PDB file of C-alpha atoms in Angstrom:
ATOM      1  CA  MET A   1      60.139 -20.779   8.170  1.00 81.00           C
ATOM      2  CA  THR A   2      59.702 -22.438   4.809  1.00 85.00           C
ATOM      3  CA  LEU A   3      57.260 -24.974   3.419  1.00 90.00           C
ATOM      4  CA  SER A   4      58.303 -28.413   2.226  1.00 90.00           C
ATOM      5  CA  ASN A   5      57.795 -27.248  -1.378  1.00 88.00           C
ATOM      6  CA  GLY A   6      60.584 -24.692  -0.860  1.00 82.00           C
ATOM      7  CA  ALA A   7      58.455 -21.557  -0.577  1.00 85.00           C
ATOM      8  CA  PRO A   8      59.226 -19.311   2.425  1.00 85.00           C
ATOM      9  CA  ILE A   9      56.243 -18.130   4.434  1.00 90.00           C
ATOM     10  CA  HIS A  10      55.717 -14.467   3.562  1.00 92.00           C
ATOM     11  CA  TRP A  11      53.119 -11.830   2.735  1.00 94.00           C
ATOM     12  CA  LYS A  12      52.214 -11.130  -0.874  1.00 92.00           C
ATOM     13  CA  SER A  13      53.381  -7.799  -2.284  1.00 92.00           C
ATOM     14  CA  ASN A  14      50.869  -5.006  -2.839  1.00 90.00           C
ATOM     15  CA  SER A  15      51.076  -5.174  -6.631  1.00 87.00           C
ATOM     16  CA  PRO A  16      53.252  -6.511  -9.509  1.00 84.00           C
ATOM     17  CA  SER A  17      55.179  -3.226  -9.428  1.00 86.00           C
ATOM     18  CA  THR A  18      56.331  -3.061  -5.799  1.00 88.00           C
ATOM     19  CA  ALA A  19      57.862  -5.273  -3.116  1.00 89.00           C
ATOM     20  CA  LEU A  20      56.041  -3.416  -0.333  1.00 92.00           C
ATOM     21  CA  ARG A  21      53.451  -5.167   1.833  1.00 94.00           C
ATOM     22  CA  SER A  22      50.745  -3.099   3.541  1.00 95.00           C
ATOM     23  CA  ILE A  23      49.289  -5.014   6.503  1.00 96.00           C
ATOM     24  CA  SER A  24      46.682  -3.909   9.035  1.00 96.00           C
ATOM     25  CA  VAL A  25      47.174  -4.855  12.710  1.00 96.00           C
ATOM     26  CA  PHE A  26      43.726  -5.007  14.342  1.00 96.00           C
ATOM     27  CA  ASP A  27      43.395  -4.258  18.056  1.00 94.00           C
ATOM     28  CA  ASN A  28      40.631  -6.649  19.112  1.00 93.00           C
ATOM     29  CA  LEU A  29      41.713  -6.645  22.765  1.00 90.00           C
ATOM     30  CA  THR A  30      39.229  -6.330  25.583  1.00 85.00           C
ATOM     31  CA  ASN A  31      38.954  -3.079  27.544  1.00 80.00           C
ATOM     32  CA  SER A  32      39.384  -4.968  30.824  1.00 72.00           C
ATOM     33  CA  THR A  33      42.526  -4.714  32.935  1.00 66.00           C
ATOM     34  CA  ALA A  34      43.947  -7.748  31.182  1.00 63.00           C
ATOM     35  CA  GLY A  35      43.275  -6.269  27.779  1.00 67.00           C
ATOM     36  CA  GLN A  36      44.879  -2.975  28.717  1.00 71.00           C
ATOM     37  CA  ARG A  37      47.985  -4.891  29.805  1.00 71.00           C
ATOM     38  CA  TRP A  38      48.458  -6.135  26.242  1.00 79.00           C
ATOM     39  CA  ARG A  39      47.311  -2.911  24.581  1.00 83.00           C
ATOM     40  CA  SER A  40      49.926  -0.848  26.445  1.00 79.00           C
ATOM     41  CA  PHE A  41      52.598  -2.517  24.301  1.00 85.00           C
ATOM     42  CA  LEU A  42      50.784  -3.049  21.015  1.00 91.00           C
ATOM     43  CA  SER A  43      51.740   0.235  19.371  1.00 91.00           C
ATOM     44  CA  THR A  44      55.394  -0.265  20.373  1.00 92.00           C
ATOM     45  CA  ASP A  45      55.475  -3.797  18.988  1.00 93.00           C
ATOM     46  CA  ARG A  46      53.775  -2.755  15.763  1.00 95.00           C
ATOM     47  CA  ALA A  47      56.272   0.094  15.324  1.00 95.00           C
ATOM     48  CA  ASN A  48      59.232  -2.219  16.003  1.00 95.00           C
ATOM     49  CA  TRP A  49      58.136  -4.746  13.378  1.00 96.00           C
ATOM     50  CA  ASP A  50      57.264  -1.931  10.983  1.00 96.00           C
ATOM     51  CA  ASN A  51      60.997  -1.120  10.942  1.00 95.00           C
ATOM     52  CA  ALA A  52      61.543  -4.275   8.898  1.00 93.00           C
ATOM     53  CA  MET A  53      62.058  -3.522   5.217  1.00 91.00           C
ATOM     54  CA  TYR A  54      59.047  -4.234   2.937  1.00 93.00           C
ATOM     55  CA  LEU A  55      56.486  -4.239   5.789  1.00 95.00           C
ATOM     56  CA  THR A  56      54.123  -1.302   6.319  1.00 95.00           C
ATOM     57  CA  LEU A  57      52.027  -2.012   9.402  1.00 96.00           C
ATOM     58  CA  THR A  58      48.943   0.113  10.043  1.00 96.00           C
ATOM     59  CA  ALA A  59      47.033   0.327  13.323  1.00 96.00           C
ATOM     60  CA  ALA A  60      43.371  -0.646  13.001  1.00 96.00           C
ATOM     61  CA  GLY A  61      40.411  -1.024  15.343  1.00 93.00           C
ATOM     62  CA  ALA A  62      38.532  -4.116  16.427  1.00 94.00           C
ATOM     63  CA  LEU A  63      36.927  -6.398  13.862  1.00 92.00           C
ATOM     64  CA  SER A  64      34.277  -7.648  16.287  1.00 90.00           C
ATOM     65  CA  SER A  65      32.920  -7.031  19.782  1.00 90.00           C
ATOM     66  CA  ASP A  66      34.174 -10.429  20.996  1.00 87.00           C
ATOM     67  CA  SER A  67      37.721 -10.113  22.292  1.00 86.00           C
ATOM     68  CA  TYR A  68      38.090 -13.795  23.208  1.00 83.00           C
ATOM     69  CA  ASN A  69      36.641 -15.454  20.115  1.00 82.00           C
ATOM     70  CA  CYS A  70      37.905 -12.866  17.668  1.00 88.00           C
ATOM     71  CA  PRO A  71      37.585 -13.643  13.962  1.00 88.00           C
ATOM     72  CA  ILE A  72      40.625 -14.466  11.874  1.00 90.00           C
ATOM     73  CA  SER A  73      40.555 -12.257   8.788  1.00 90.00           C
ATOM     74  CA  THR A  74      42.243 -11.950   5.414  1.00 91.00           C
ATOM     75  CA  LYS A  75      42.388  -8.195   6.064  1.00 90.00           C
ATOM     76  CA  GLY A  76      45.535  -8.505   8.204  1.00 95.00           C
ATOM     77  CA  VAL A  77      46.705  -9.541  11.679  1.00 96.00           C
ATOM     78  CA  VAL A  78      44.076  -9.695  14.435  1.00 96.00           C
ATOM     79  CA  VAL A  79      45.351  -9.361  18.031  1.00 94.00           C
ATOM     80  CA  CYS A  80      42.984 -10.493  20.774  1.00 90.00           C
ATOM     81  CA  ASN A  81      42.744 -11.993  24.258  1.00 85.00           C
ATOM     82  CA  TRP A  82      42.626 -15.687  24.987  1.00 79.00           C
ATOM     83  CA  ASN A  83      41.735 -18.030  27.813  1.00 69.00           C
ATOM     84  CA  ASN A  84      40.768 -21.215  25.980  1.00 54.00           C
ATOM     85  CA  TYR A  85      43.973 -23.091  26.844  1.00 48.00           C
ATOM     86  CA  ASN A  86      44.234 -22.392  30.526  1.00 44.00           C
ATOM     87  CA  GLY A  87      45.212 -25.980  31.303  1.00 42.00           C
ATOM     88  CA  LEU A  88      41.648 -27.291  30.956  1.00 38.00           C
ATOM     89  CA  GLY A  89      40.884 -30.206  28.632  1.00 34.00           C
ATOM     90  CA  ASN A  90      44.308 -30.020  27.055  1.00 44.00           C
ATOM     91  CA  GLY A  91      46.486 -32.401  29.010  1.00 48.00           C
ATOM     92  CA  GLY A  92      47.150 -29.741  31.639  1.00 50.00           C
ATOM     93  CA  ASP A  93      49.255 -27.670  29.240  1.00 57.00           C
ATOM     94  CA  LEU A  94      49.446 -23.933  29.737  1.00 60.00           C
ATOM     95  CA  TYR A  95      50.165 -21.386  27.025  1.00 69.00           C
ATOM     96  CA  ALA A  96      51.033 -17.719  27.157  1.00 73.00           C
ATOM     97  CA  GLY A  97      49.999 -17.098  23.574  1.00 80.00           C
ATOM     98  CA  LEU A  98      49.276 -18.554  20.180  1.00 85.00           C
ATOM     99  CA  ALA A  99      49.945 -17.401  16.629  1.00 91.00           C
ATOM    100  CA  GLU A 100      47.602 -18.962  14.094  1.00 93.00           C
ATOM    101  CA  TYR A 101      48.211 -18.205  10.442  1.00 93.00           C
ATOM    102  CA  VAL A 102      46.591 -19.503   7.285  1.00 96.00           C
ATOM    103  CA  VAL A 103      48.992 -19.901   4.364  1.00 96.00           C
ATOM    104  CA  ILE A 104      48.498 -20.676   0.665  1.00 94.00           C
ATOM    105  CA  TYR A 105      50.732 -23.728   0.358  1.00 94.00           C
ATOM    106  CA  SER A 106      51.617 -23.408  -3.344  1.00 91.00           C
ATOM    107  CA  THR A 107      52.996 -19.858  -2.940  1.00 90.00           C
ATOM    108  CA  GLY A 108      53.827 -19.508   0.749  1.00 91.00           C
ATOM    109  CA  HIS A 109      51.655 -16.383   0.908  1.00 94.00           C
ATOM    110  CA  VAL A 110      50.093 -15.598   4.272  1.00 95.00           C
ATOM    111  CA  SER A 111      46.336 -15.302   3.938  1.00 93.00           C
ATOM    112  CA  SER A 112      45.345 -14.354   7.505  1.00 94.00           C
ATOM    113  CA  VAL A 113      46.777 -14.237  11.033  1.00 95.00           C
ATOM    114  CA  ARG A 114      45.333 -14.277  14.527  1.00 94.00           C
ATOM    115  CA  ALA A 115      47.580 -13.582  17.538  1.00 93.00           C
ATOM    116  CA  ARG A 116      45.973 -14.658  20.798  1.00 88.00           C
ATOM    117  CA  LEU A 117      47.385 -13.620  24.193  1.00 84.00           C
ATOM    118  CA  ASP A 118      46.507 -15.592  27.314  1.00 76.00           C
ATOM    119  CA  ASP A 119      45.465 -13.384  30.217  1.00 67.00           C
ATOM    120  CA  GLU A 120      46.174 -15.994  32.882  1.00 62.00           C
ATOM    121  CA  ASN A 121      49.544 -17.336  31.829  1.00 57.00           C
ATOM    122  CA  SER A 122      51.592 -14.426  30.581  1.00 53.00           C
ATOM    123  CA  GLY A 123      52.026 -11.204  32.463  1.00 47.00           C
ATOM    124  CA  MET A 124      49.335 -12.237  34.940  1.00 45.00           C
ATOM    125  CA  ASN A 125      51.311 -15.072  36.487  1.00 46.00           C
ATOM    126  CA  TYR A 126      55.096 -15.124  36.347  1.00 46.00           C
ATOM    127  CA  ALA A 127      57.458 -17.465  38.206  1.00 47.00           C
ATOM    128  CA  GLY A 128      54.815 -18.375  40.743  1.00 49.00           C
ATOM    129  CA  GLN A 129      53.883 -14.765  41.515  1.00 48.00           C
ATOM    130  CA  THR A 130      50.401 -13.323  41.393  1.00 49.00           C
ATOM    131  CA  CYS A 131      50.914 -10.120  39.476  1.00 53.00           C
ATOM    132  CA  VAL A 132      49.016  -6.913  40.101  1.00 52.00           C
ATOM    133  CA  GLU A 133      50.968  -4.622  37.763  1.00 49.00           C
ATOM    134  CA  THR A 134      48.904  -2.503  35.401  1.00 51.00           C
ATOM    135  CA  GLY A 135      49.522   0.131  32.779  1.00 50.00           C
ATOM    136  CA  ASN A 136      53.129   0.682  31.748  1.00 49.00           C
ATOM    137  CA  VAL A 137      54.815  -0.487  34.944  1.00 53.00           C
ATOM    138  CA  ALA A 138      58.044  -2.177  33.826  1.00 58.00           C
ATOM    139  CA  GLY A 139      57.932  -5.029  36.341  1.00 66.00           C
ATOM    140  CA  PRO A 140      58.563  -8.721  35.559  1.00 66.00           C
ATOM    141  CA  CYS A 141      54.931  -9.452  34.710  1.00 66.00           C
ATOM    142  CA  GLN A 142      54.706  -6.574  32.270  1.00 72.00           C
ATOM    143  CA  VAL A 143      58.001  -7.478  30.614  1.00 75.00           C
ATOM    144  CA  ALA A 144      56.856 -11.091  30.233  1.00 74.00           C
ATOM    145  CA  ALA A 145      53.610  -9.944  28.613  1.00 76.00           C
ATOM    146  CA  HIS A 146      55.407  -7.545  26.288  1.00 81.00           C
ATOM    147  CA  SER A 147      57.855 -10.233  25.166  1.00 83.00           C
ATOM    148  CA  ALA A 148      55.046 -12.717  24.501  1.00 83.00           C
ATOM    149  CA  GLN A 149      53.143 -10.259  22.318  1.00 88.00           C
ATOM    150  CA  CYS A 150      56.268  -9.298  20.365  1.00 91.00           C
ATOM    151  CA  GLN A 151      56.935 -12.977  19.618  1.00 89.00           C
ATOM    152  CA  GLU A 152      53.397 -13.741  18.474  1.00 91.00           C
ATOM    153  CA  LEU A 153      53.538 -10.834  16.022  1.00 94.00           C
ATOM    154  CA  GLY A 154      56.940 -12.044  14.792  1.00 93.00           C
ATOM    155  CA  HIS A 155      55.435 -15.384  13.816  1.00 92.00           C
ATOM    156  CA  ALA A 156      52.961 -13.462  11.641  1.00 94.00           C
ATOM    157  CA  TRP A 157      55.819 -12.544   9.281  1.00 94.00           C
ATOM    158  CA  GLY A 158      56.974 -16.165   8.945  1.00 91.00           C
ATOM    159  CA  LEU A 159      59.680 -16.114  11.642  1.00 90.00           C
ATOM    160  CA  ASP A 160      60.583 -19.117  13.758  1.00 85.00           C
ATOM    161  CA  HIS A 161      62.295 -19.165  17.154  1.00 82.00           C
ATOM    162  CA  ILE A 162      66.011 -18.379  17.228  1.00 80.00           C
ATOM    163  CA  ALA A 163      68.678 -17.754  19.843  1.00 75.00           C
ATOM    164  CA  GLY A 164      69.903 -14.261  20.662  1.00 76.00           C
ATOM    165  CA  ASP A 165      68.795 -10.899  21.987  1.00 82.00           C
ATOM    166  CA  THR A 166      65.365 -10.982  20.393  1.00 87.00           C
ATOM    167  CA  CYS A 167      61.791 -11.621  21.461  1.00 88.00           C
ATOM    168  CA  MET A 168      61.866 -14.542  18.979  1.00 87.00           C
ATOM    169  CA  GLY A 169      64.098 -16.403  21.444  1.00 78.00           C
ATOM    170  CA  ALA A 170      64.247 -20.183  21.192  1.00 59.00           C
ATOM    171  CA  GLY A 171      61.668 -21.803  23.440  1.00 49.00           C
ATOM    172  CA  TYR A 172      59.897 -19.026  25.297  1.00 50.00           C
ATOM    173  CA  PHE A 173      62.377 -16.192  25.742  1.00 44.00           C
ATOM    174  CA  ALA A 174      65.935 -15.580  24.630  1.00 42.00           C
ATOM    175  CA  SER A 175      67.253 -15.220  28.177  1.00 44.00           C
ATOM    176  CA  SER A 176      66.161 -14.923  31.766  1.00 43.00           C
ATOM    177  CA  ALA A 177      66.307 -11.135  31.355  1.00 52.00           C
ATOM    178  CA  PHE A 178      63.551 -11.343  28.699  1.00 69.00           C
ATOM    179  CA  GLN A 179      63.676  -9.576  25.355  1.00 82.00           C
ATOM    180  CA  VAL A 180      60.867  -7.316  24.172  1.00 86.00           C
ATOM    181  CA  ALA A 181      61.930  -6.368  20.638  1.00 91.00           C
ATOM    182  CA  PRO A 182      63.186  -7.893  17.369  1.00 92.00           C
ATOM    183  CA  ASN A 183      66.855  -7.626  16.430  1.00 90.00           C
ATOM    184  CA  ALA A 184      68.823  -7.127  13.210  1.00 89.00           C
ATOM    185  CA  HIS A 185      68.725 -10.843  12.417  1.00 87.00           C
ATOM    186  CA  ASP A 186      64.916 -10.822  12.531  1.00 90.00           C
ATOM    187  CA  TYR A 187      64.898  -7.919  10.074  1.00 92.00           C
ATOM    188  CA  ASP A 188      67.380  -9.760   7.831  1.00 88.00           C
ATOM    189  CA  ARG A 189      65.081 -12.766   7.709  1.00 88.00           C
ATOM    190  CA  ILE A 190      62.066 -10.658   6.789  1.00 91.00           C
ATOM    191  CA  ARG A 191      64.038  -8.830   4.111  1.00 89.00           C
ATOM    192  CA  ALA A 192      65.355 -12.086   2.632  1.00 85.00           C
ATOM    193  CA  THR A 193      61.902 -13.640   2.297  1.00 86.00           C
ATOM    194  CA  HIS A 194      60.039 -10.510   1.169  1.00 89.00           C
ATOM    195  CA  ALA A 195      62.557  -8.881  -1.189  1.00 86.00           C
ATOM    196  CA  HIS A 196      60.672  -9.680  -4.372  1.00 84.00           C
ATOM    197  CA  ILE A 197      57.581  -8.698  -6.321  1.00 86.00           C
ATOM    198  CA  ASP A 198      54.747 -11.221  -6.475  1.00 83.00           C
ATOM    199  CA  GLY A 199      53.841 -10.802 -10.116  1.00 66.00           C
ATOM    200  CA  GLY A 200      53.778 -12.974 -13.181  1.00 49.00           C
ATOM    201  CA  ALA A 201      56.542 -15.397 -12.212  1.00 48.00           C
ATOM    202  CA  THR A 202      55.442 -18.590 -10.506  1.00 43.00           C
ATOM    203  CA  ALA A 203      56.239 -19.345  -6.896  1.00 44.00           C
ATOM    204  CA  ALA A 204      58.270 -22.372  -7.947  1.00 41.00           C
ATOM    205  CA  SER A 205      60.605 -20.319 -10.119  1.00 44.00           C
ATOM    206  CA  LEU A 206      61.246 -17.857  -7.316  1.00 50.00           C
ATOM    207  CA  SER A 207      61.337 -20.110  -4.274  1.00 51.00           C
ATOM    208  CA  ALA A 208      64.873 -21.486  -4.675  1.00 54.00           C
ATOM    209  CA  ALA A 209      66.374 -18.014  -4.811  1.00 57.00           C
ATOM    210  CA  ARG A 210      64.302 -16.924  -1.823  1.00 56.00           C
ATOM    211  CA  VAL A 211      65.387 -19.905   0.243  1.00 52.00           C
ATOM    212  CA  ARG A 212      69.069 -19.310  -0.596  1.00 56.00           C
ATOM    213  CA  ALA A 213      68.723 -15.664   0.402  1.00 57.00           C
ATOM    214  CA  ALA A 214      67.017 -16.565   3.665  1.00 53.00           C
ATOM    215  CA  GLN A 215      69.573 -19.221   4.549  1.00 52.00           C
ATOM    216  CA  ALA A 216      72.386 -16.771   3.877  1.00 54.00           C
ATOM    217  CA  VAL A 217      71.314 -14.790   6.929  1.00 54.00           C
ATOM    218  CA  ASP A 218      69.974 -17.494   9.234  1.00 53.00           C
ATOM    219  CA  HIS A 219      73.331 -18.520  10.722  1.00 49.00           C
ATOM    220  CA  GLY A 220      72.224 -22.140  10.861  1.00 48.00           C
ATOM    221  CA  GLN A 221      68.976 -21.353  12.666  1.00 54.00           C
ATOM    222  CA  ASP A 222      65.335 -20.901  11.707  1.00 56.00           C
ATOM    223  CA  ARG A 223      65.317 -23.598   9.039  1.00 63.00           C
ATOM    224  CA  THR A 224      62.076 -25.289   9.956  1.00 75.00           C
ATOM    225  CA  ALA A 225      60.444 -26.791   6.853  1.00 85.00           C
ATOM    226  CA  ILE A 226      56.713 -27.390   7.307  1.00 92.00           C
ATOM    227  CA  ASP A 227      55.245 -30.419   5.564  1.00 93.00           C
ATOM    228  CA  PRO A 228      51.428 -30.397   5.820  1.00 92.00           C
ATOM    229  CA  PRO A 229      49.196 -33.477   5.778  1.00 92.00           C
ATOM    230  CA  PRO A 230      48.235 -34.628   2.263  1.00 91.00           C
ATOM    231  CA  PRO A 231      45.173 -33.077   0.603  1.00 88.00           C
ATOM    232  CA  GLY A 232      41.975 -34.377   2.171  1.00 89.00           C
ATOM    233  CA  ASP A 233      43.673 -35.209   5.485  1.00 94.00           C
ATOM    234  CA  CYS A 234      42.301 -32.705   8.003  1.00 92.00           C
ATOM    235  CA  ARG A 235      44.161 -34.036  11.042  1.00 92.00           C
ATOM    236  CA  ARG A 236      46.524 -31.769  12.984  1.00 92.00           C
ATOM    237  CA  LYS A 237      50.197 -32.704  12.684  1.00 93.00           C
ATOM    238  CA  LYS A 238      53.022 -31.889  15.085  1.00 90.00           C
ATOM    239  CA  VAL A 239      56.003 -30.337  13.286  1.00 90.00           C
ATOM    240  CA  LYS A 240      58.142 -29.889  16.390  1.00 85.00           C
ATOM    241  CA  GLU A 241      57.691 -28.859  20.008  1.00 78.00           C
ATOM    242  CA  ASN A 242      54.976 -26.185  20.180  1.00 81.00           C
ATOM    243  CA  LEU A 243      54.532 -26.020  16.372  1.00 87.00           C
ATOM    244  CA  PHE A 244      51.623 -27.679  14.522  1.00 92.00           C
ATOM    245  CA  VAL A 245      50.123 -27.730  11.024  1.00 95.00           C
ATOM    246  CA  GLU A 246      46.822 -28.846   9.514  1.00 95.00           C
ATOM    247  CA  ARG A 247      44.872 -28.558   6.287  1.00 95.00           C
ATOM    248  CA  VAL A 248      42.089 -25.970   6.281  1.00 95.00           C
ATOM    249  CA  CYS A 249      38.953 -28.023   5.750  1.00 93.00           C
ATOM    250  CA  GLY A 250      35.217 -27.471   5.676  1.00 91.00           C
ATOM    251  CA  PRO A 251      33.487 -24.167   4.908  1.00 90.00           C
ATOM    252  CA  GLU A 252      36.561 -22.151   5.897  1.00 89.00           C
ATOM    253  CA  ALA A 253      38.489 -23.649   2.969  1.00 91.00           C
ATOM    254  CA  LYS A 254      35.937 -22.203   0.510  1.00 90.00           C
ATOM    255  CA  GLY A 255      36.558 -25.040  -1.906  1.00 89.00           C
ATOM    256  CA  SER A 256      40.361 -24.687  -1.893  1.00 91.00           C
ATOM    257  CA  ALA A 257      42.643 -27.620  -1.101  1.00 91.00           C
ATOM    258  CA  ASP A 258      45.686 -25.322  -1.013  1.00 93.00           C
ATOM    259  CA  LEU A 259      45.205 -23.686   2.394  1.00 96.00           C
ATOM    260  CA  ILE A 260      47.064 -24.826   5.495  1.00 96.00           C
ATOM    261  CA  ARG A 261      46.884 -23.557   9.076  1.00 95.00           C
ATOM    262  CA  ILE A 262      50.078 -23.216  11.091  1.00 95.00           C
ATOM    263  CA  ILE A 263      49.778 -22.948  14.872  1.00 92.00           C
ATOM    264  CA  ASP A 264      52.696 -21.796  17.014  1.00 88.00           C
ATOM    265  CA  VAL A 265      51.996 -21.959  20.754  1.00 81.00           C
ATOM    266  CA  LEU A 266      54.013 -20.221  23.435  1.00 76.00           C
ATOM    267  CA  PRO A 267      54.306 -21.887  26.864  1.00 68.00           C
ATOM    268  CA  PRO A 268      54.626 -19.578  29.877  1.00 60.00           C
ATOM    269  CA  LYS A 269      57.964 -19.217  31.598  1.00 56.00           C
ATOM    270  CA  THR A 270      56.952 -21.598  34.368  1.00 48.00           C
ATOM    271  CA  THR A 271      55.905 -24.419  31.994  1.00 40.00           C
ATOM    272  CA  ALA A 272      58.481 -26.856  30.614  1.00 38.00           C
ATOM    273  CA  GLY A 273      56.666 -27.618  27.373  1.00 40.00           C
ATOM    274  CA  ALA A 274      53.428 -28.333  25.623  1.00 43.00           C
ATOM    275  CA  SER A 275      52.005 -31.367  23.903  1.00 47.00           C
ATOM    276  CA  GLY A 276      49.682 -29.518  21.542  1.00 54.00           C
ATOM    277  CA  PRO A 277      46.681 -27.242  21.214  1.00 61.00           C
TER     278      PRO A 277
END
């Protein structure tokens, strides 16, 4: 995805001398059965996304003792449980997961990410079934959970939904068979948006080249341009189905008017759509 100013969403490089990005992936999942369901796939998903050029993803422990209200942190990507949007007080909408990332609008740099995985609506309840699978059983509930987690992590690197044999499949999943891993196109997109050093040059001077590189591999897909509300407007804005943006306001903004929050929600397989978080 790109921003309306032309900057692709991406992580800042480690230093002005390298294009590498070192990112911690924090396991803030609960130790309950539901948490173990997600955790059984976390190392696999982290390793799969680590195969993308320029990303070095490191496993890290929990940032807090609260697995359901986990803190979002500038230290990396926080993965935790979720049950806040279980169809209550939200127009009846159900979600399997949510990727929430704070981005510096002027540069497109990701500041922090929180991936939240809903215990009730992904892996726990699939196609009307009540699932009892646990551990690494490769049944439909487990595959659904694995695919959801893979997709939420993919959003953390600035990827949108696409068609094809990838967990970033358009809508919820790429096919009825479910996909649990990224594909070569996902890696191409990451490489195109991260193949530069964030040094002395301004974001504006680099953004056009980055966008051209990204579009060269997107095959007509994944061209969502996010236009946030104007500065001072803290209202949430719908970009497209299941994708929302808002300005970061209040104490969290720490005096900056340049931070925006992007929210990508994932409806469960049995839900047609979602009106918003």
